[in-house]
Amino acid sequence: MGSGRLYGAVAAGGFRRYATYRAATAAGVFTNTVFGLILVYTYTALWDERPHLGGYDLAQAVTYVWLGQSLFKTLATGGGGVETELMERIRTGDIAVDLYRPADLQLWWMAADLGRAGFELLGRGVIPFLFGALFFDLALPTDVSSWAAFLVAVLLAALVSFGIRYLVALSAFWLLDGTGVSQMVMFVGWFCSGMILPLNVFPGTLGEVVRALPWSALLQAPADVLMGHADPLGTYAFQGTWAVVLLAGGRMVQGAATRRVVVQGG
């Protein structure tokens, strides 16, 4: 119970911390809305030429766009979560202080990232989505159970996202700067999460491969749950499996780093 309260407080602190950046949040809302408009009209042109591409009609494709813009920062698909600060603390040697805390390093940062994600969903994700729903014809469910299933999928997506980015951050234990690794993973994430195009439109072997990778659990999985294109339980199993694999991998890499790597920074 004490540990639960501790990590709950860390998550709440992460939420409050990101809530203080009001100007940045407003700029992010504007940016996501503009990019949403660009993608909507791009998708409209594409779907006019190829109706029902990837099994989506035009309304579902437009819905997918606004879901992507509402979840972009929530799931830190392009980076920008707590991994940036964690890499900096590893680089400067401040991570030694974190390791002396009477708290688990991975759980601490995961709680902080979930708090950040919660704020980004409410503070930056809701308004672009409402804008899309107001001005475009979206394929949205009317029953509460579908929305509840969607939120569960988003939570699992946040865990998968953290698992990926935590592994990226830990690379800084061996590298002087993990920025290069972070940028490479960011570009892979944009493509393989479906942020550019739904993964359903990718043909043949390429489509099978990208849909099996962990990034497909970020945007494609919650979107398909919301629009009724995927069984929620099967989706949860896929997301949960990747979350366990990635978090366990992070635990192993963390153990190797803290046992054998000299802390940088002096």
PDB file of C-alpha atoms in Angstrom:
ATOM      1  CA  MET A   1       0.000   0.000   0.000  1.00  0.00           C
ATOM      2  CA  GLY A   2       2.876   2.366   0.856  1.00  0.00           C
ATOM      3  CA  SER A   3       4.536   1.674  -2.484  1.00  0.00           C
ATOM      4  CA  GLY A   4       1.238   2.206  -4.289  1.00  0.00           C
ATOM      5  CA  ARG A   5       0.816   5.609  -2.656  1.00  0.00           C
ATOM      6  CA  LEU A   6       4.407   6.514  -3.528  1.00  0.00           C
ATOM      7  CA  TYR A   7       4.051   5.781  -7.224  1.00  0.00           C
ATOM      8  CA  GLY A   8       0.596   7.345  -7.254  1.00  0.00           C
ATOM      9  CA  ALA A   9       2.162  10.529  -5.881  1.00  0.00           C
ATOM     10  CA  VAL A  10       4.887  10.363  -8.549  1.00  0.00           C
ATOM     11  CA  ALA A  11       2.219  10.020 -11.267  1.00  0.00           C
ATOM     12  CA  ALA A  12       0.262  12.934  -9.824  1.00  0.00           C
ATOM     13  CA  GLY A  13       3.451  14.978  -9.722  1.00  0.00           C
ATOM     14  CA  GLY A  14       4.103  14.167 -13.384  1.00  0.00           C
ATOM     15  CA  PHE A  15       0.578  15.318 -14.258  1.00  0.00           C
ATOM     16  CA  ARG A  16       0.970  18.612 -12.337  1.00  0.00           C
ATOM     17  CA  ARG A  17       4.418  19.240 -13.756  1.00  0.00           C
ATOM     18  CA  TYR A  18       3.295  19.110 -17.378  1.00  0.00           C
ATOM     19  CA  ALA A  19       0.134  21.073 -16.529  1.00  0.00           C
ATOM     20  CA  THR A  20       2.312  24.089 -15.667  1.00  0.00           C
ATOM     21  CA  TYR A  21       3.453  24.522 -19.283  1.00  0.00           C
ATOM     22  CA  ARG A  22       0.274  26.213 -20.456  1.00  0.00           C
ATOM     23  CA  ALA A  23       1.744  28.107 -23.401  1.00  0.00           C
ATOM     24  CA  ALA A  24       3.440  24.972 -24.707  1.00  0.00           C
ATOM     25  CA  THR A  25       0.182  23.043 -24.314  1.00  0.00           C
ATOM     26  CA  ALA A  26      -1.775  25.684 -26.233  1.00  0.00           C
ATOM     27  CA  ALA A  27       0.853  25.672 -28.998  1.00  0.00           C
ATOM     28  CA  GLY A  28       0.682  21.875 -29.106  1.00  0.00           C
ATOM     29  CA  VAL A  29      -3.111  21.915 -29.419  1.00  0.00           C
ATOM     30  CA  PHE A  30      -2.840  24.360 -32.332  1.00  0.00           C
ATOM     31  CA  THR A  31      -0.099  22.293 -34.015  1.00  0.00           C
ATOM     32  CA  ASN A  32      -2.003  19.025 -33.710  1.00  0.00           C
ATOM     33  CA  THR A  33      -5.148  20.635 -35.082  1.00  0.00           C
ATOM     34  CA  VAL A  34      -3.318  22.061 -38.103  1.00  0.00           C
ATOM     35  CA  PHE A  35      -1.574  18.768 -38.841  1.00  0.00           C
ATOM     36  CA  GLY A  36      -4.911  17.036 -38.428  1.00  0.00           C
ATOM     37  CA  LEU A  37      -6.438  19.253 -41.103  1.00  0.00           C
ATOM     38  CA  ILE A  38      -3.530  18.606 -43.473  1.00  0.00           C
ATOM     39  CA  LEU A  39      -3.818  14.854 -43.010  1.00  0.00           C
ATOM     40  CA  VAL A  40      -7.613  14.850 -43.321  1.00  0.00           C
ATOM     41  CA  TYR A  41      -7.517  16.446 -46.759  1.00  0.00           C
ATOM     42  CA  THR A  42      -4.602  14.219 -47.796  1.00  0.00           C
ATOM     43  CA  TYR A  43      -6.521  11.144 -46.680  1.00  0.00           C
ATOM     44  CA  THR A  44      -9.675  12.409 -48.397  1.00  0.00           C
ATOM     45  CA  ALA A  45      -7.834  12.632 -51.720  1.00  0.00           C
ATOM     46  CA  LEU A  46      -6.362   9.162 -51.221  1.00  0.00           C
ATOM     47  CA  TRP A  47      -9.659   7.560 -50.202  1.00  0.00           C
ATOM     48  CA  ASP A  48     -11.466   9.214 -53.128  1.00  0.00           C
ATOM     49  CA  GLU A  49      -9.092   7.301 -55.393  1.00  0.00           C
ATOM     50  CA  ARG A  50      -9.102   4.100 -53.319  1.00  0.00           C
ATOM     51  CA  PRO A  51     -12.421   3.773 -51.427  1.00  0.00           C
ATOM     52  CA  HIS A  52     -12.321   1.357 -48.473  1.00  0.00           C
ATOM     53  CA  LEU A  53      -8.521   1.271 -48.503  1.00  0.00           C
ATOM     54  CA  GLY A  54      -7.321  -0.934 -45.671  1.00  0.00           C
ATOM     55  CA  GLY A  55     -10.906  -1.820 -44.796  1.00  0.00           C
ATOM     56  CA  TYR A  56     -11.734   1.758 -43.741  1.00  0.00           C
ATOM     57  CA  ASP A  57     -14.363   3.954 -45.319  1.00  0.00           C
ATOM     58  CA  LEU A  58     -13.675   7.691 -45.536  1.00  0.00           C
ATOM     59  CA  ALA A  59     -15.346   8.490 -42.190  1.00  0.00           C
ATOM     60  CA  GLN A  60     -13.224   5.866 -40.444  1.00  0.00           C
ATOM     61  CA  ALA A  61     -10.071   7.152 -42.133  1.00  0.00           C
ATOM     62  CA  VAL A  62     -10.836  10.693 -40.949  1.00  0.00           C
ATOM     63  CA  THR A  63     -11.571   9.377 -37.457  1.00  0.00           C
ATOM     64  CA  TYR A  64      -8.183   7.659 -37.511  1.00  0.00           C
ATOM     65  CA  VAL A  65      -6.501  10.983 -38.305  1.00  0.00           C
ATOM     66  CA  TRP A  66      -8.004  12.773 -35.325  1.00  0.00           C
ATOM     67  CA  LEU A  67      -7.287   9.847 -33.013  1.00  0.00           C
ATOM     68  CA  GLY A  68      -3.668  10.010 -34.117  1.00  0.00           C
ATOM     69  CA  GLN A  69      -3.439  13.715 -33.387  1.00  0.00           C
ATOM     70  CA  SER A  70      -5.098  13.311 -29.979  1.00  0.00           C
ATOM     71  CA  LEU A  71      -2.756  10.470 -28.964  1.00  0.00           C
ATOM     72  CA  PHE A  72       0.466  11.743 -30.547  1.00  0.00           C
ATOM     73  CA  LYS A  73       1.861  13.349 -27.382  1.00  0.00           C
ATOM     74  CA  THR A  74      -0.068  11.113 -25.025  1.00  0.00           C
ATOM     75  CA  LEU A  75       1.872   8.097 -26.295  1.00  0.00           C
ATOM     76  CA  ALA A  76       5.004  10.133 -27.132  1.00  0.00           C
ATOM     77  CA  THR A  77       5.151   8.438 -30.528  1.00  0.00           C
ATOM     78  CA  GLY A  78       7.765  10.927 -31.664  1.00  0.00           C
ATOM     79  CA  GLY A  79       9.555  11.023 -28.313  1.00  0.00           C
ATOM     80  CA  GLY A  80       9.323  13.826 -25.786  1.00  0.00           C
ATOM     81  CA  GLY A  81       8.352  11.791 -22.739  1.00  0.00           C
ATOM     82  CA  VAL A  82      10.316  11.302 -19.537  1.00  0.00           C
ATOM     83  CA  GLU A  83      13.063   9.433 -21.408  1.00  0.00           C
ATOM     84  CA  THR A  84      14.641  12.762 -22.364  1.00  0.00           C
ATOM     85  CA  GLU A  85      15.138  13.728 -18.726  1.00  0.00           C
ATOM     86  CA  LEU A  86      16.257  10.220 -17.798  1.00  0.00           C
ATOM     87  CA  MET A  87      18.952  10.240 -20.489  1.00  0.00           C
ATOM     88  CA  GLU A  88      20.155  13.614 -19.265  1.00  0.00           C
ATOM     89  CA  ARG A  89      20.386  12.346 -15.687  1.00  0.00           C
ATOM     90  CA  ILE A  90      22.389   9.352 -16.875  1.00  0.00           C
ATOM     91  CA  ARG A  91      24.692  11.620 -18.881  1.00  0.00           C
ATOM     92  CA  THR A  92      25.377  13.980 -15.961  1.00  0.00           C
ATOM     93  CA  GLY A  93      25.651  11.241 -13.338  1.00  0.00           C
ATOM     94  CA  ASP A  94      22.578  12.435 -11.410  1.00  0.00           C
ATOM     95  CA  ILE A  95      21.152   8.948 -11.950  1.00  0.00           C
ATOM     96  CA  ALA A  96      23.280   7.861  -8.986  1.00  0.00           C
ATOM     97  CA  VAL A  97      20.909   9.820  -6.737  1.00  0.00           C
ATOM     98  CA  ASP A  98      17.928   8.037  -8.277  1.00  0.00           C
ATOM     99  CA  LEU A  99      19.526   4.653  -7.641  1.00  0.00           C
ATOM    100  CA  TYR A 100      19.942   5.477  -3.943  1.00  0.00           C
ATOM    101  CA  ARG A 101      16.255   6.270  -3.514  1.00  0.00           C
ATOM    102  CA  PRO A 102      14.176   3.666  -1.661  1.00  0.00           C
ATOM    103  CA  ALA A 103      12.103   3.191  -4.809  1.00  0.00           C
ATOM    104  CA  ASP A 104      12.327   1.087  -7.937  1.00  0.00           C
ATOM    105  CA  LEU A 105      13.948   3.054 -10.763  1.00  0.00           C
ATOM    106  CA  GLN A 106      11.754   1.634 -13.541  1.00  0.00           C
ATOM    107  CA  LEU A 107       8.498   1.971 -11.622  1.00  0.00           C
ATOM    108  CA  TRP A 108       9.383   5.530 -10.598  1.00  0.00           C
ATOM    109  CA  TRP A 109       9.899   6.677 -14.185  1.00  0.00           C
ATOM    110  CA  MET A 110       6.927   4.679 -15.442  1.00  0.00           C
ATOM    111  CA  ALA A 111       4.649   6.365 -12.896  1.00  0.00           C
ATOM    112  CA  ALA A 112       6.008   9.784 -13.898  1.00  0.00           C
ATOM    113  CA  ASP A 113       5.432   8.992 -17.578  1.00  0.00           C
ATOM    114  CA  LEU A 114       1.874   7.782 -16.976  1.00  0.00           C
ATOM    115  CA  GLY A 115       1.157  11.037 -15.158  1.00  0.00           C
ATOM    116  CA  ARG A 116       2.561  12.964 -18.128  1.00  0.00           C
ATOM    117  CA  ALA A 117       0.478  10.866 -20.528  1.00  0.00           C
ATOM    118  CA  GLY A 118      -2.679  11.535 -18.531  1.00  0.00           C
ATOM    119  CA  PHE A 119      -2.175  15.273 -18.792  1.00  0.00           C
ATOM    120  CA  GLU A 120      -1.302  15.140 -22.495  1.00  0.00           C
ATOM    121  CA  LEU A 121      -4.483  13.167 -23.192  1.00  0.00           C
ATOM    122  CA  LEU A 122      -6.693  15.680 -21.390  1.00  0.00           C
ATOM    123  CA  GLY A 123      -4.757  18.881 -22.007  1.00  0.00           C
ATOM    124  CA  ARG A 124      -3.556  18.369 -25.557  1.00  0.00           C
ATOM    125  CA  GLY A 125      -5.568  15.490 -27.005  1.00  0.00           C
ATOM    126  CA  VAL A 126      -9.193  16.307 -26.281  1.00  0.00           C
ATOM    127  CA  ILE A 127      -9.483  19.654 -28.082  1.00  0.00           C
ATOM    128  CA  PRO A 128      -8.144  18.519 -31.503  1.00  0.00           C
ATOM    129  CA  PHE A 129     -10.416  15.473 -31.323  1.00  0.00           C
ATOM    130  CA  LEU A 130     -13.454  17.591 -30.474  1.00  0.00           C
ATOM    131  CA  PHE A 131     -12.543  19.949 -33.305  1.00  0.00           C
ATOM    132  CA  GLY A 132     -12.466  16.991 -35.698  1.00  0.00           C
ATOM    133  CA  ALA A 133     -15.786  15.678 -34.395  1.00  0.00           C
ATOM    134  CA  LEU A 134     -17.383  19.124 -34.788  1.00  0.00           C
ATOM    135  CA  PHE A 135     -16.295  19.860 -38.359  1.00  0.00           C
ATOM    136  CA  PHE A 136     -16.005  16.394 -39.914  1.00  0.00           C
ATOM    137  CA  ASP A 137     -18.095  13.273 -40.174  1.00  0.00           C
ATOM    138  CA  LEU A 138     -16.431  10.791 -37.811  1.00  0.00           C
ATOM    139  CA  ALA A 139     -17.224   7.114 -37.286  1.00  0.00           C
ATOM    140  CA  LEU A 140     -17.642   7.093 -33.520  1.00  0.00           C
ATOM    141  CA  PRO A 141     -19.457   4.548 -31.339  1.00  0.00           C
ATOM    142  CA  THR A 142     -22.432   5.623 -29.285  1.00  0.00           C
ATOM    143  CA  ASP A 143     -22.183   3.021 -26.509  1.00  0.00           C
ATOM    144  CA  VAL A 144     -20.181   3.567 -23.344  1.00  0.00           C
ATOM    145  CA  SER A 145     -18.624   0.090 -23.446  1.00  0.00           C
ATOM    146  CA  SER A 146     -16.766   0.854 -26.693  1.00  0.00           C
ATOM    147  CA  TRP A 147     -15.273   4.003 -25.212  1.00  0.00           C
ATOM    148  CA  ALA A 148     -14.299   2.140 -22.039  1.00  0.00           C
ATOM    149  CA  ALA A 149     -12.624  -0.563 -24.147  1.00  0.00           C
ATOM    150  CA  PHE A 150     -10.795   2.167 -26.063  1.00  0.00           C
ATOM    151  CA  LEU A 151      -9.463   3.785 -22.867  1.00  0.00           C
ATOM    152  CA  VAL A 152      -8.132   0.433 -21.658  1.00  0.00           C
ATOM    153  CA  ALA A 153      -6.346   0.036 -24.990  1.00  0.00           C
ATOM    154  CA  VAL A 154      -4.868   3.535 -24.618  1.00  0.00           C
ATOM    155  CA  LEU A 155      -3.564   2.677 -21.133  1.00  0.00           C
ATOM    156  CA  LEU A 156      -1.905  -0.488 -22.432  1.00  0.00           C
ATOM    157  CA  ALA A 157      -0.510   1.517 -25.352  1.00  0.00           C
ATOM    158  CA  ALA A 158       1.029   3.947 -22.861  1.00  0.00           C
ATOM    159  CA  LEU A 159       2.770   1.042 -21.105  1.00  0.00           C
ATOM    160  CA  VAL A 160       4.133  -0.283 -24.406  1.00  0.00           C
ATOM    161  CA  SER A 161       5.306   3.202 -25.354  1.00  0.00           C
ATOM    162  CA  PHE A 162       7.091   3.629 -22.041  1.00  0.00           C
ATOM    163  CA  GLY A 163       8.702   0.201 -22.428  1.00  0.00           C
ATOM    164  CA  ILE A 164      10.175   1.200 -25.793  1.00  0.00           C
ATOM    165  CA  ARG A 165      11.387   4.600 -24.638  1.00  0.00           C
ATOM    166  CA  TYR A 166      12.814   3.282 -21.369  1.00  0.00           C
ATOM    167  CA  LEU A 167      15.039   0.898 -23.322  1.00  0.00           C
ATOM    168  CA  VAL A 168      16.110   3.815 -25.506  1.00  0.00           C
ATOM    169  CA  ALA A 169      16.949   5.910 -22.455  1.00  0.00           C
ATOM    170  CA  LEU A 170      19.036   3.139 -20.905  1.00  0.00           C
ATOM    171  CA  SER A 171      21.297   3.141 -23.966  1.00  0.00           C
ATOM    172  CA  ALA A 172      22.803   6.311 -22.480  1.00  0.00           C
ATOM    173  CA  PHE A 173      24.526   4.148 -19.865  1.00  0.00           C
ATOM    174  CA  TRP A 174      26.811   2.893 -22.656  1.00  0.00           C
ATOM    175  CA  LEU A 175      26.775   5.962 -24.932  1.00  0.00           C
ATOM    176  CA  LEU A 176      27.871   9.481 -24.108  1.00  0.00           C
ATOM    177  CA  ASP A 177      24.629  10.724 -25.671  1.00  0.00           C
ATOM    178  CA  GLY A 178      21.534   8.682 -26.489  1.00  0.00           C
ATOM    179  CA  THR A 179      20.085  11.317 -28.843  1.00  0.00           C
ATOM    180  CA  GLY A 180      21.017   9.372 -31.978  1.00  0.00           C
ATOM    181  CA  VAL A 181      19.287   6.225 -30.775  1.00  0.00           C
ATOM    182  CA  SER A 182      16.271   8.259 -29.690  1.00  0.00           C
ATOM    183  CA  GLN A 183      15.934   9.900 -33.110  1.00  0.00           C
ATOM    184  CA  MET A 184      16.231   6.601 -34.977  1.00  0.00           C
ATOM    185  CA  VAL A 185      13.537   5.043 -32.806  1.00  0.00           C
ATOM    186  CA  MET A 186      11.385   8.160 -33.283  1.00  0.00           C
ATOM    187  CA  PHE A 187      11.421   7.792 -37.075  1.00  0.00           C
ATOM    188  CA  VAL A 188      10.691   4.069 -36.827  1.00  0.00           C
ATOM    189  CA  GLY A 189       7.871   4.869 -34.412  1.00  0.00           C
ATOM    190  CA  TRP A 190       6.235   7.340 -36.784  1.00  0.00           C
ATOM    191  CA  PHE A 191       6.163   4.789 -39.575  1.00  0.00           C
ATOM    192  CA  CYS A 192       5.453   1.579 -37.658  1.00  0.00           C
ATOM    193  CA  SER A 193       2.824   2.994 -35.286  1.00  0.00           C
ATOM    194  CA  GLY A 194       0.570   4.055 -38.156  1.00  0.00           C
ATOM    195  CA  MET A 195       1.018   7.756 -37.496  1.00  0.00           C
ATOM    196  CA  ILE A 196       1.662   8.425 -41.198  1.00  0.00           C
ATOM    197  CA  LEU A 197      -0.784   5.878 -42.651  1.00  0.00           C
ATOM    198  CA  PRO A 198      -2.936   3.198 -41.019  1.00  0.00           C
ATOM    199  CA  LEU A 199      -1.025  -0.067 -40.874  1.00  0.00           C
ATOM    200  CA  ASN A 200      -4.033  -1.799 -42.439  1.00  0.00           C
ATOM    201  CA  VAL A 201      -3.154  -0.275 -45.813  1.00  0.00           C
ATOM    202  CA  PHE A 202       0.324  -1.832 -45.961  1.00  0.00           C
ATOM    203  CA  PRO A 203       0.310  -4.798 -48.341  1.00  0.00           C
ATOM    204  CA  GLY A 204       1.611  -8.349 -48.032  1.00  0.00           C
ATOM    205  CA  THR A 205       4.608  -9.214 -45.897  1.00  0.00           C
ATOM    206  CA  LEU A 206       5.334  -5.586 -45.035  1.00  0.00           C
ATOM    207  CA  GLY A 207       1.875  -5.198 -43.533  1.00  0.00           C
ATOM    208  CA  GLU A 208       2.200  -8.417 -41.535  1.00  0.00           C
ATOM    209  CA  VAL A 209       5.589  -7.369 -40.160  1.00  0.00           C
ATOM    210  CA  VAL A 210       4.616  -3.843 -39.080  1.00  0.00           C
ATOM    211  CA  ARG A 211       1.402  -5.098 -37.476  1.00  0.00           C
ATOM    212  CA  ALA A 212       3.405  -7.600 -35.421  1.00  0.00           C
ATOM    213  CA  LEU A 213       5.845  -4.985 -34.077  1.00  0.00           C
ATOM    214  CA  PRO A 214       5.245  -3.273 -30.707  1.00  0.00           C
ATOM    215  CA  TRP A 215       4.606   0.129 -32.302  1.00  0.00           C
ATOM    216  CA  SER A 216       1.340  -1.158 -33.775  1.00  0.00           C
ATOM    217  CA  ALA A 217       0.062  -1.378 -30.188  1.00  0.00           C
ATOM    218  CA  LEU A 218       0.289   2.410 -29.865  1.00  0.00           C
ATOM    219  CA  LEU A 219      -2.157   3.951 -32.354  1.00  0.00           C
ATOM    220  CA  GLN A 220      -3.456   1.210 -34.634  1.00  0.00           C
ATOM    221  CA  ALA A 221      -4.660  -1.033 -31.801  1.00  0.00           C
ATOM    222  CA  PRO A 222      -6.710   1.588 -29.875  1.00  0.00           C
ATOM    223  CA  ALA A 223      -8.120   2.996 -33.134  1.00  0.00           C
ATOM    224  CA  ASP A 224      -9.337  -0.412 -34.290  1.00  0.00           C
ATOM    225  CA  VAL A 225     -10.882  -1.108 -30.890  1.00  0.00           C
ATOM    226  CA  LEU A 226     -12.790   2.179 -30.959  1.00  0.00           C
ATOM    227  CA  MET A 227     -14.044   1.695 -34.516  1.00  0.00           C
ATOM    228  CA  GLY A 228     -14.955  -1.959 -34.041  1.00  0.00           C
ATOM    229  CA  HIS A 229     -12.279  -3.385 -36.339  1.00  0.00           C
ATOM    230  CA  ALA A 230     -10.606  -5.476 -33.644  1.00  0.00           C
ATOM    231  CA  ASP A 231     -11.672  -7.702 -30.774  1.00  0.00           C
ATOM    232  CA  PRO A 232     -10.806  -5.857 -27.540  1.00  0.00           C
ATOM    233  CA  LEU A 233      -9.642  -8.966 -25.662  1.00  0.00           C
ATOM    234  CA  GLY A 234      -7.352 -10.051 -28.491  1.00  0.00           C
ATOM    235  CA  THR A 235      -5.998  -6.520 -28.742  1.00  0.00           C
ATOM    236  CA  TYR A 236      -5.361  -6.383 -25.002  1.00  0.00           C
ATOM    237  CA  ALA A 237      -3.507  -9.702 -25.189  1.00  0.00           C
ATOM    238  CA  PHE A 238      -1.290  -8.356 -27.982  1.00  0.00           C
ATOM    239  CA  GLN A 239      -0.597  -5.081 -26.179  1.00  0.00           C
ATOM    240  CA  GLY A 240      -0.117  -6.749 -22.804  1.00  0.00           C
ATOM    241  CA  THR A 241       2.348  -9.261 -24.221  1.00  0.00           C
ATOM    242  CA  TRP A 242       4.485  -6.527 -25.714  1.00  0.00           C
ATOM    243  CA  ALA A 243       4.264  -4.475 -22.508  1.00  0.00           C
ATOM    244  CA  VAL A 244       5.518  -7.421 -20.439  1.00  0.00           C
ATOM    245  CA  VAL A 245       8.299  -8.224 -22.919  1.00  0.00           C
ATOM    246  CA  LEU A 246       9.515  -4.627 -23.135  1.00  0.00           C
ATOM    247  CA  LEU A 247       9.316  -3.913 -19.406  1.00  0.00           C
ATOM    248  CA  ALA A 248      11.088  -7.178 -18.617  1.00  0.00           C
ATOM    249  CA  GLY A 249      13.739  -6.275 -21.190  1.00  0.00           C
ATOM    250  CA  GLY A 250      14.113  -2.875 -19.565  1.00  0.00           C
ATOM    251  CA  ARG A 251      14.516  -4.542 -16.178  1.00  0.00           C
ATOM    252  CA  MET A 252      17.285  -6.786 -17.524  1.00  0.00           C
ATOM    253  CA  VAL A 253      19.130  -3.935 -19.245  1.00  0.00           C
ATOM    254  CA  GLN A 254      18.781  -1.783 -16.124  1.00  0.00           C
ATOM    255  CA  GLY A 255      20.276  -4.557 -14.024  1.00  0.00           C
ATOM    256  CA  ALA A 256      23.203  -4.975 -16.419  1.00  0.00           C
ATOM    257  CA  ALA A 257      23.814  -1.225 -16.508  1.00  0.00           C
ATOM    258  CA  THR A 258      23.745  -0.666 -12.757  1.00  0.00           C
ATOM    259  CA  ARG A 259      25.994  -3.666 -12.098  1.00  0.00           C
ATOM    260  CA  ARG A 260      28.720  -3.127 -14.657  1.00  0.00           C
ATOM    261  CA  VAL A 261      28.676   0.404 -16.053  1.00  0.00           C
ATOM    262  CA  VAL A 262      30.483   3.283 -14.367  1.00  0.00           C
ATOM    263  CA  VAL A 263      28.134   6.220 -13.799  1.00  0.00           C
ATOM    264  CA  GLN A 264      29.108   9.137 -16.041  1.00  0.00           C
ATOM    265  CA  GLY A 265      29.472  12.722 -14.945  1.00  0.00           C
ATOM    266  CA  GLY A 266      32.516  12.444 -12.704  1.00  0.00           C
TER     267      GLY A 266
END
